[in-house]
PDB file of C-alpha atoms in Angstrom:
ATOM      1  CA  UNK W  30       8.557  -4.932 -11.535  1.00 85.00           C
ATOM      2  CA  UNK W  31      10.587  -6.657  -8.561  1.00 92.00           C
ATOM      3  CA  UNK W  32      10.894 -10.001  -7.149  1.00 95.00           C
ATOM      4  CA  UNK W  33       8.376 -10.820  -4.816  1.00 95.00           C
ATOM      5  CA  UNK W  34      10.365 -13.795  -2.776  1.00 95.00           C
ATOM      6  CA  UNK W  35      13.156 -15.745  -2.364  1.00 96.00           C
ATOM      7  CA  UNK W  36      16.878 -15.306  -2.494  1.00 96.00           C
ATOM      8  CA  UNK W  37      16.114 -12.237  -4.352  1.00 97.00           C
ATOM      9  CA  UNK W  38      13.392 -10.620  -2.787  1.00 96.00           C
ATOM     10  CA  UNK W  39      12.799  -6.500  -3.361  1.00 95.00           C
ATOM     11  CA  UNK W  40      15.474  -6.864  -6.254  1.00 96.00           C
ATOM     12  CA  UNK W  41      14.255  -4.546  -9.500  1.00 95.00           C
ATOM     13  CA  UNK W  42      13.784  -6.049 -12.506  1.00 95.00           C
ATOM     14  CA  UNK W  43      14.003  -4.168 -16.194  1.00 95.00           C
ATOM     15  CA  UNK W  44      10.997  -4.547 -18.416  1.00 92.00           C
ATOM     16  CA  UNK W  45      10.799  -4.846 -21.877  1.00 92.00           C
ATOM     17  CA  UNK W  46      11.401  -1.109 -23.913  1.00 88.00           C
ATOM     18  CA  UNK W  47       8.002  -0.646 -25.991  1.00 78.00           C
ATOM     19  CA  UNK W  48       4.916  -1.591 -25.819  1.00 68.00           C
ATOM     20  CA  UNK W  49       4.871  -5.213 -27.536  1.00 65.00           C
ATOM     21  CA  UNK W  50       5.230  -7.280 -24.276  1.00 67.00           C
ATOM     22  CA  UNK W  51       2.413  -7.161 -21.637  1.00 68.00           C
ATOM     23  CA  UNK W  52       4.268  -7.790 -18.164  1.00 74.00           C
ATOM     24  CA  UNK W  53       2.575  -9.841 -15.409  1.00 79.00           C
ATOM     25  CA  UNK W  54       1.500  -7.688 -12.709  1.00 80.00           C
ATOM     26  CA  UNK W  55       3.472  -7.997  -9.102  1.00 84.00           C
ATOM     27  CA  UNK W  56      -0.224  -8.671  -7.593  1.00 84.00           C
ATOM     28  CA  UNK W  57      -0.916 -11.357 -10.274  1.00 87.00           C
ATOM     29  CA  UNK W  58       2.442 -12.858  -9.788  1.00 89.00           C
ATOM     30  CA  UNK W  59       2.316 -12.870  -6.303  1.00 89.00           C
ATOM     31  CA  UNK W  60      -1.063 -14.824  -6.019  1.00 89.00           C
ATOM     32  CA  UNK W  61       0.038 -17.300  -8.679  1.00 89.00           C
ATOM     33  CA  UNK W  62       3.149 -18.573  -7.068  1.00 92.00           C
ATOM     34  CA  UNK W  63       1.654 -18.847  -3.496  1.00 88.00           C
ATOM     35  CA  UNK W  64      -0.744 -21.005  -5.634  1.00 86.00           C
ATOM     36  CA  UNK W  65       1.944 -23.379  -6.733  1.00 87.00           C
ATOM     37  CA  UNK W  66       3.576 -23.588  -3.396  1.00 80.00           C
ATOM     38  CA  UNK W  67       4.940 -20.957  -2.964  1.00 83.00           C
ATOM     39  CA  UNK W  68       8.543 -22.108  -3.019  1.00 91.00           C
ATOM     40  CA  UNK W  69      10.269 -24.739  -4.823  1.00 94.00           C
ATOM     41  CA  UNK W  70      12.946 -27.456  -3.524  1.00 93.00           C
ATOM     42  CA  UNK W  71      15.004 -27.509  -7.249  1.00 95.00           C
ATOM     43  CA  UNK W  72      13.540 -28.784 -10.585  1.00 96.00           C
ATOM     44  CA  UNK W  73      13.632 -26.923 -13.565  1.00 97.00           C
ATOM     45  CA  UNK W  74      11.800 -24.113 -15.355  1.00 97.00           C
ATOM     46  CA  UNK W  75      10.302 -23.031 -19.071  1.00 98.00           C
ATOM     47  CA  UNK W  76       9.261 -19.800 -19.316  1.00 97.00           C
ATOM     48  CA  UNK W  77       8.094 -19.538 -22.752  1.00 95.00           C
ATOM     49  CA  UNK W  78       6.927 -16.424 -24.023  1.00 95.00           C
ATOM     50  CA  UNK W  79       9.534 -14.727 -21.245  1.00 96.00           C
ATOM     51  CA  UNK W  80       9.705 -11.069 -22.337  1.00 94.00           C
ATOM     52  CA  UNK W  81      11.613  -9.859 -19.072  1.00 95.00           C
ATOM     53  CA  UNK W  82      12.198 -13.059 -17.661  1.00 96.00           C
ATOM     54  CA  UNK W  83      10.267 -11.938 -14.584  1.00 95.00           C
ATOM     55  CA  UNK W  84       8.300 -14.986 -13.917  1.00 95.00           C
ATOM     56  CA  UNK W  85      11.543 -17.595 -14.735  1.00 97.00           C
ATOM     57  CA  UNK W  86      13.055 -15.741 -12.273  1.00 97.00           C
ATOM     58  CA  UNK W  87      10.598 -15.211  -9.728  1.00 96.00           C
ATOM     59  CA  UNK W  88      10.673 -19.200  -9.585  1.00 97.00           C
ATOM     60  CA  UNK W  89      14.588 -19.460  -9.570  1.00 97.00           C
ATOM     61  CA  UNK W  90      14.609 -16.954  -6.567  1.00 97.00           C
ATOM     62  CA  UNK W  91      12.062 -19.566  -4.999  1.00 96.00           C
ATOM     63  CA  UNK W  92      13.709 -22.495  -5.135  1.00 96.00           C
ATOM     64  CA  UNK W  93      14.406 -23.936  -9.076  1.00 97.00           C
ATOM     65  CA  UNK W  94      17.643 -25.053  -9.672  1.00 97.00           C
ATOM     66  CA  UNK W  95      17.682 -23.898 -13.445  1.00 97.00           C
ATOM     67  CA  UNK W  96      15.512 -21.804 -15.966  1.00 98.00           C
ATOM     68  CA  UNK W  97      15.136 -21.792 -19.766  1.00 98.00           C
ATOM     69  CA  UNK W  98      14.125 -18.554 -21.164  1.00 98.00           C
ATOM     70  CA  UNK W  99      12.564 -18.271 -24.592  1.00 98.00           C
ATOM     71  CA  UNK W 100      11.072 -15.104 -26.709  1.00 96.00           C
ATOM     72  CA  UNK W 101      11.562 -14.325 -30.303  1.00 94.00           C
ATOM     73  CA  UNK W 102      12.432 -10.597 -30.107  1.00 94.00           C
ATOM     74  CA  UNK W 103      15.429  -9.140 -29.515  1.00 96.00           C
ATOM     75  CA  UNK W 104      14.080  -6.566 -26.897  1.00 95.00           C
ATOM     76  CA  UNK W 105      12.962  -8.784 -25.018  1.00 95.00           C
ATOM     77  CA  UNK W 106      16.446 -11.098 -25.033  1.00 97.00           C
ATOM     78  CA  UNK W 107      18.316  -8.734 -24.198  1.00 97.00           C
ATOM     79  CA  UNK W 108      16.345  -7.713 -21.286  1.00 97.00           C
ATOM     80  CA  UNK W 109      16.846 -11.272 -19.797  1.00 98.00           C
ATOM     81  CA  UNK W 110      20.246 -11.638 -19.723  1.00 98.00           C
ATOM     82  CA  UNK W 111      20.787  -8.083 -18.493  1.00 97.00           C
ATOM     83  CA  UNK W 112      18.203  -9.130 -15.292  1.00 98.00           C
ATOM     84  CA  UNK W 113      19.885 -12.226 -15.198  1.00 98.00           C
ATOM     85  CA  UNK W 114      23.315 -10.648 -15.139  1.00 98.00           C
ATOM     86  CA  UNK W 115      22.174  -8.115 -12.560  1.00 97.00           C
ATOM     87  CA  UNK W 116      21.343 -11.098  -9.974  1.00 98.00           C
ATOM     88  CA  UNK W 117      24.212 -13.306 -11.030  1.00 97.00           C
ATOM     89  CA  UNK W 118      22.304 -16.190 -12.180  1.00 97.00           C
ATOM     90  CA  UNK W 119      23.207 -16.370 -15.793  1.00 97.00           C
ATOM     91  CA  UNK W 120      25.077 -19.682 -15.111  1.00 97.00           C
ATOM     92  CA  UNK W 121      21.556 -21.622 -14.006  1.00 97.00           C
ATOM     93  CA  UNK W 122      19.874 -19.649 -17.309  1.00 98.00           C
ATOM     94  CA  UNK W 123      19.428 -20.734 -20.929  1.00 97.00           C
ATOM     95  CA  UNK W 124      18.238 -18.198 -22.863  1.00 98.00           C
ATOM     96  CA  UNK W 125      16.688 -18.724 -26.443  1.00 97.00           C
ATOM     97  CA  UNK W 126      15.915 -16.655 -29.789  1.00 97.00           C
ATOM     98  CA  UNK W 127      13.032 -18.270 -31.108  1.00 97.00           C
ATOM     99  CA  UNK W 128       9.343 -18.645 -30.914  1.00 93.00           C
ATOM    100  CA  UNK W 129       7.392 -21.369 -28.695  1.00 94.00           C
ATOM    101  CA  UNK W 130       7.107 -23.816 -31.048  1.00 93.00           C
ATOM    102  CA  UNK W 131      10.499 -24.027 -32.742  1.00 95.00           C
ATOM    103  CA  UNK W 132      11.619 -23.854 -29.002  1.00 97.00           C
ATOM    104  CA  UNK W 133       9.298 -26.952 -28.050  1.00 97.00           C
ATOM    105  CA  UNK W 134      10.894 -28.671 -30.690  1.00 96.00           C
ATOM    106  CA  UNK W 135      14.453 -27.714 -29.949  1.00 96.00           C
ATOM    107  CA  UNK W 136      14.250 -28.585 -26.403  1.00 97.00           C
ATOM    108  CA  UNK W 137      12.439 -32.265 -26.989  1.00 96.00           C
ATOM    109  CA  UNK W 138      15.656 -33.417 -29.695  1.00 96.00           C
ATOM    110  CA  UNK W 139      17.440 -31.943 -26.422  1.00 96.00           C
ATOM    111  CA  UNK W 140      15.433 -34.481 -24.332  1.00 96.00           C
ATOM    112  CA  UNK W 141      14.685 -31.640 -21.864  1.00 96.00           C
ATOM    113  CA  UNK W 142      12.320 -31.923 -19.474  1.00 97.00           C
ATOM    114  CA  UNK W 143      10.778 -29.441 -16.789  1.00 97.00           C
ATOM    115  CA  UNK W 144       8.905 -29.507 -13.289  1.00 96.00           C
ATOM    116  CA  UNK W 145       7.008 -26.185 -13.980  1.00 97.00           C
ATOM    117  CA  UNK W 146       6.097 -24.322 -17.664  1.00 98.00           C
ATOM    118  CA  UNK W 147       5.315 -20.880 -17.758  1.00 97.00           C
ATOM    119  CA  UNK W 148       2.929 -19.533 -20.706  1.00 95.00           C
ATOM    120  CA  UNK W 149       2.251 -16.008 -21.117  1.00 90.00           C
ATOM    121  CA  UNK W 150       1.669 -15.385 -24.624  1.00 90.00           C
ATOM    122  CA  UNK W 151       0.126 -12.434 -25.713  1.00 83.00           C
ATOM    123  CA  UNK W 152      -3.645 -12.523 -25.581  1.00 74.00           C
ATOM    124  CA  UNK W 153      -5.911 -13.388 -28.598  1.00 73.00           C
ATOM    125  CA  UNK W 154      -2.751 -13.987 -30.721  1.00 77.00           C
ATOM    126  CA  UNK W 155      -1.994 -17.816 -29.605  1.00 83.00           C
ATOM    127  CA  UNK W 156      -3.629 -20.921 -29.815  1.00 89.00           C
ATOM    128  CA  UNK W 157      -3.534 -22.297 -26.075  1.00 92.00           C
ATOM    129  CA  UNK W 158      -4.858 -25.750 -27.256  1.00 92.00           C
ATOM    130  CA  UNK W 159      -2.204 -26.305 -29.847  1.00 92.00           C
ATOM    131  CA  UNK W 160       0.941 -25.288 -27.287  1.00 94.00           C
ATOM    132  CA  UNK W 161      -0.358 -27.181 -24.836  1.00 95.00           C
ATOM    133  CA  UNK W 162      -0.697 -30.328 -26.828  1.00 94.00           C
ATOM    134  CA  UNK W 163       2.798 -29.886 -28.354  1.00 95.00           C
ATOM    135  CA  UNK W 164       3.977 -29.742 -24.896  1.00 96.00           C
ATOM    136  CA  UNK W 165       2.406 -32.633 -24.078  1.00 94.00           C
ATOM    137  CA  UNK W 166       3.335 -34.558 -27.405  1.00 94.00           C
ATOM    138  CA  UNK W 167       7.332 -33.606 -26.887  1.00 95.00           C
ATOM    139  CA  UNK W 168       7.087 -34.645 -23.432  1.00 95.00           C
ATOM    140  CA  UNK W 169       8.725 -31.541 -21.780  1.00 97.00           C
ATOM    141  CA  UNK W 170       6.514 -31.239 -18.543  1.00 97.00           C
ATOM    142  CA  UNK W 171       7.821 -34.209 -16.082  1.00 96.00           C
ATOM    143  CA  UNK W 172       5.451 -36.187 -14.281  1.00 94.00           C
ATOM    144  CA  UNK W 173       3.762 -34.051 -11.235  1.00 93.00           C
ATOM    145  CA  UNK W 174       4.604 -31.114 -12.899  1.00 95.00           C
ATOM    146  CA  UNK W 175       2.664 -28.264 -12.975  1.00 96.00           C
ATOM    147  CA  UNK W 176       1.611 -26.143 -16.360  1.00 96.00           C
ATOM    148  CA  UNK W 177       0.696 -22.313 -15.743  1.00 96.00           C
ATOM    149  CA  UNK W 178      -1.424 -20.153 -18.713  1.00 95.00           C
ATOM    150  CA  UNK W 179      -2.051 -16.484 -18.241  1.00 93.00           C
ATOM    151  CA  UNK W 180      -5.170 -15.385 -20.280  1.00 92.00           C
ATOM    152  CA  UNK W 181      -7.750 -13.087 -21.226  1.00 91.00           C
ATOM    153  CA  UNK W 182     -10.102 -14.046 -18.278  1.00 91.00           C
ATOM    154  CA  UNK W 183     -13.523 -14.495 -20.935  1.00 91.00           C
ATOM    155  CA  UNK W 184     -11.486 -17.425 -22.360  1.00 90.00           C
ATOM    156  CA  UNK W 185     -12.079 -20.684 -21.866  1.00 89.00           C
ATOM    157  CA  UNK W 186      -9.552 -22.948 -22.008  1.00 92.00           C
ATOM    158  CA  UNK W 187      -8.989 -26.644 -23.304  1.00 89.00           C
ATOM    159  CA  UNK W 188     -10.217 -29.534 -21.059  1.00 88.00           C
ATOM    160  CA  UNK W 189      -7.114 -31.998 -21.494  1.00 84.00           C
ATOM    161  CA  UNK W 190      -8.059 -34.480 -18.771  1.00 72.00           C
ATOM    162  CA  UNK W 191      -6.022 -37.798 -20.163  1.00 81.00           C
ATOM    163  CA  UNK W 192      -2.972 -35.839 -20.192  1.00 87.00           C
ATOM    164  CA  UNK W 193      -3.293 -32.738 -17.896  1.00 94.00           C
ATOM    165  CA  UNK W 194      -6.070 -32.175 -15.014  1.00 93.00           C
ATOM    166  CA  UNK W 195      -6.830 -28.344 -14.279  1.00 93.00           C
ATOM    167  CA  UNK W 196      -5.984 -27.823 -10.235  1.00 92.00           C
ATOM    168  CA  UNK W 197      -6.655 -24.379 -10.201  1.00 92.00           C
ATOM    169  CA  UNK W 198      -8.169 -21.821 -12.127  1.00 93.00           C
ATOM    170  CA  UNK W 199      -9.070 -18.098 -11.172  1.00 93.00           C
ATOM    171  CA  UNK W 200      -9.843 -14.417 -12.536  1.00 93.00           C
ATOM    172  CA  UNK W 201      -7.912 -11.513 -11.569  1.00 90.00           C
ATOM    173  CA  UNK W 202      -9.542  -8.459 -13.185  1.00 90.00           C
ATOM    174  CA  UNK W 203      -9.535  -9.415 -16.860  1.00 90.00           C
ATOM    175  CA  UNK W 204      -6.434 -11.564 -16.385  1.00 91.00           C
ATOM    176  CA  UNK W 205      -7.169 -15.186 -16.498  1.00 92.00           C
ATOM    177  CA  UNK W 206      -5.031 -18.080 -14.546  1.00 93.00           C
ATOM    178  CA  UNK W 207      -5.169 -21.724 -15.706  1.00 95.00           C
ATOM    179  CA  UNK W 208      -2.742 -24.152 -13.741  1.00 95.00           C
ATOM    180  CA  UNK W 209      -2.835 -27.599 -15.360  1.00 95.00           C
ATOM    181  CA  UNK W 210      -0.489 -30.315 -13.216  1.00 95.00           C
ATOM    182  CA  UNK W 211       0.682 -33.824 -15.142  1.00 94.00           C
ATOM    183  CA  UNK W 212      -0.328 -37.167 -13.295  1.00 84.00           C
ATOM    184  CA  UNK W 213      -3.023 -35.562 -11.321  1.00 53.00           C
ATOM    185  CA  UNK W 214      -4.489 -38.390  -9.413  1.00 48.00           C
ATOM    186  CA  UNK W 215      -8.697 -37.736  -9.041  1.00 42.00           C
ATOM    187  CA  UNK W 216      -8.172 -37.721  -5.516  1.00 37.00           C
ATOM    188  CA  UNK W 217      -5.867 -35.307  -5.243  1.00 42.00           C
ATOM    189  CA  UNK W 218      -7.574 -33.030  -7.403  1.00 40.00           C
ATOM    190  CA  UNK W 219      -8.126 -29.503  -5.914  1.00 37.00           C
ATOM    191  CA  UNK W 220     -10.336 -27.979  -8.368  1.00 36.00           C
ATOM    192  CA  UNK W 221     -11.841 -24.345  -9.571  1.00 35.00           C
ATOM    193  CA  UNK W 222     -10.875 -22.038  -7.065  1.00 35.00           C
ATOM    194  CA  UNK W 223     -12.536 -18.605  -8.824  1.00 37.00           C
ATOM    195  CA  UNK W 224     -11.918 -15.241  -7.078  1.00 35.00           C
ATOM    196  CA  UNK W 225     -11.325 -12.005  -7.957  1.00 34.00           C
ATOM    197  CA  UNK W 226      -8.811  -9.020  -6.835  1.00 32.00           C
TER     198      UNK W 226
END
């Protein structure tokens, strides 16, 4: 893995020991951040389900002032901080012990909230619709801000039009990309944008 832009483009990044954590692909990663801009002029970051940190980082080498990491096994922990050690960003990094939910929760009493989520979880294992709406119930995704869901590409995934509008959605092999954004105005909508690599 490596970073693909940004203040730390080319730099390695560790994975994950074992096989419990499914890391995004540089291809897949590539294509989804020239989807959201590709670069960033500060906000902050959630990168639930982190495992390496690799996409939380890929978005604070673009441009995001600070990232909140979150993933409830200790692998996986101590992989971020060592990548986030290795590029000297610790100090615009929280990193948290937990699973999503407990983490949604923690970071709502902490009245937290972010310009761009990341959610990777692993596939078949997590109910999209239910993270999604605790998201959107604890208020953590600021208005404009943009929601991105890796998937199993044969999903289908929740229509949440009141509170989020889908601007983008496409297949990458089996991998599946869902990008919701928050205050979507109709007009502004950009749609299904299907393709395949």
């Amino acid at each position: 893995m490596r970073i693909i832009a940004g203040t730390h483009k080319g730099r390695a990044l560790k994975a994950v020991p074992g096989k419990d954590t499914r890391p995004t692909t540089d291809k897949v990663k590539e294509a989804v951040f020239q989807m959201m801009g590709p670069f960033f002029d500060g906000g902050s970051c959630l990168d639930l389900f982190a495992g390496s940190g690799s996409l939380g980082i890929e978005a604070l080498s673009r441009g995001m002032d600070r990232a909140v990491f979150v993933d409830r096994q200790n692998k996986a922990i101590h992989t971020i901080q060592e990548n986030l050690e290795m590029l000297k960003i610790s100090n615009l990094s929280e990193v948290y012990r937990t699973d999503a939910n407990r983490a949604i929760q923690i970071l709502s009493k902490k009245n937290m909230t972010f310009t761009l989520i990341l959610l990777d979880p692993p596939y078949k294992k997590a109910d999209y619709e239910k993270l999604i709406r605790s998201i959107i119930k604890s208020s953590l995704l600021k208005d404009g801000g943009m929601l991105y869901c890796e998937h199993d590409a044969a999903d289908q995934m929740p229509l949440l039009n009141k509170e989020l509008q889908i601007i983008k959605q496409a297949n990458y092999g089996t991998i599946g990309i869902t990008m919701y954004r928050k205050g979507e105005n109709e007009h502004d909508k950009i749609g299904s944008l299907p393709r395949k690599l």
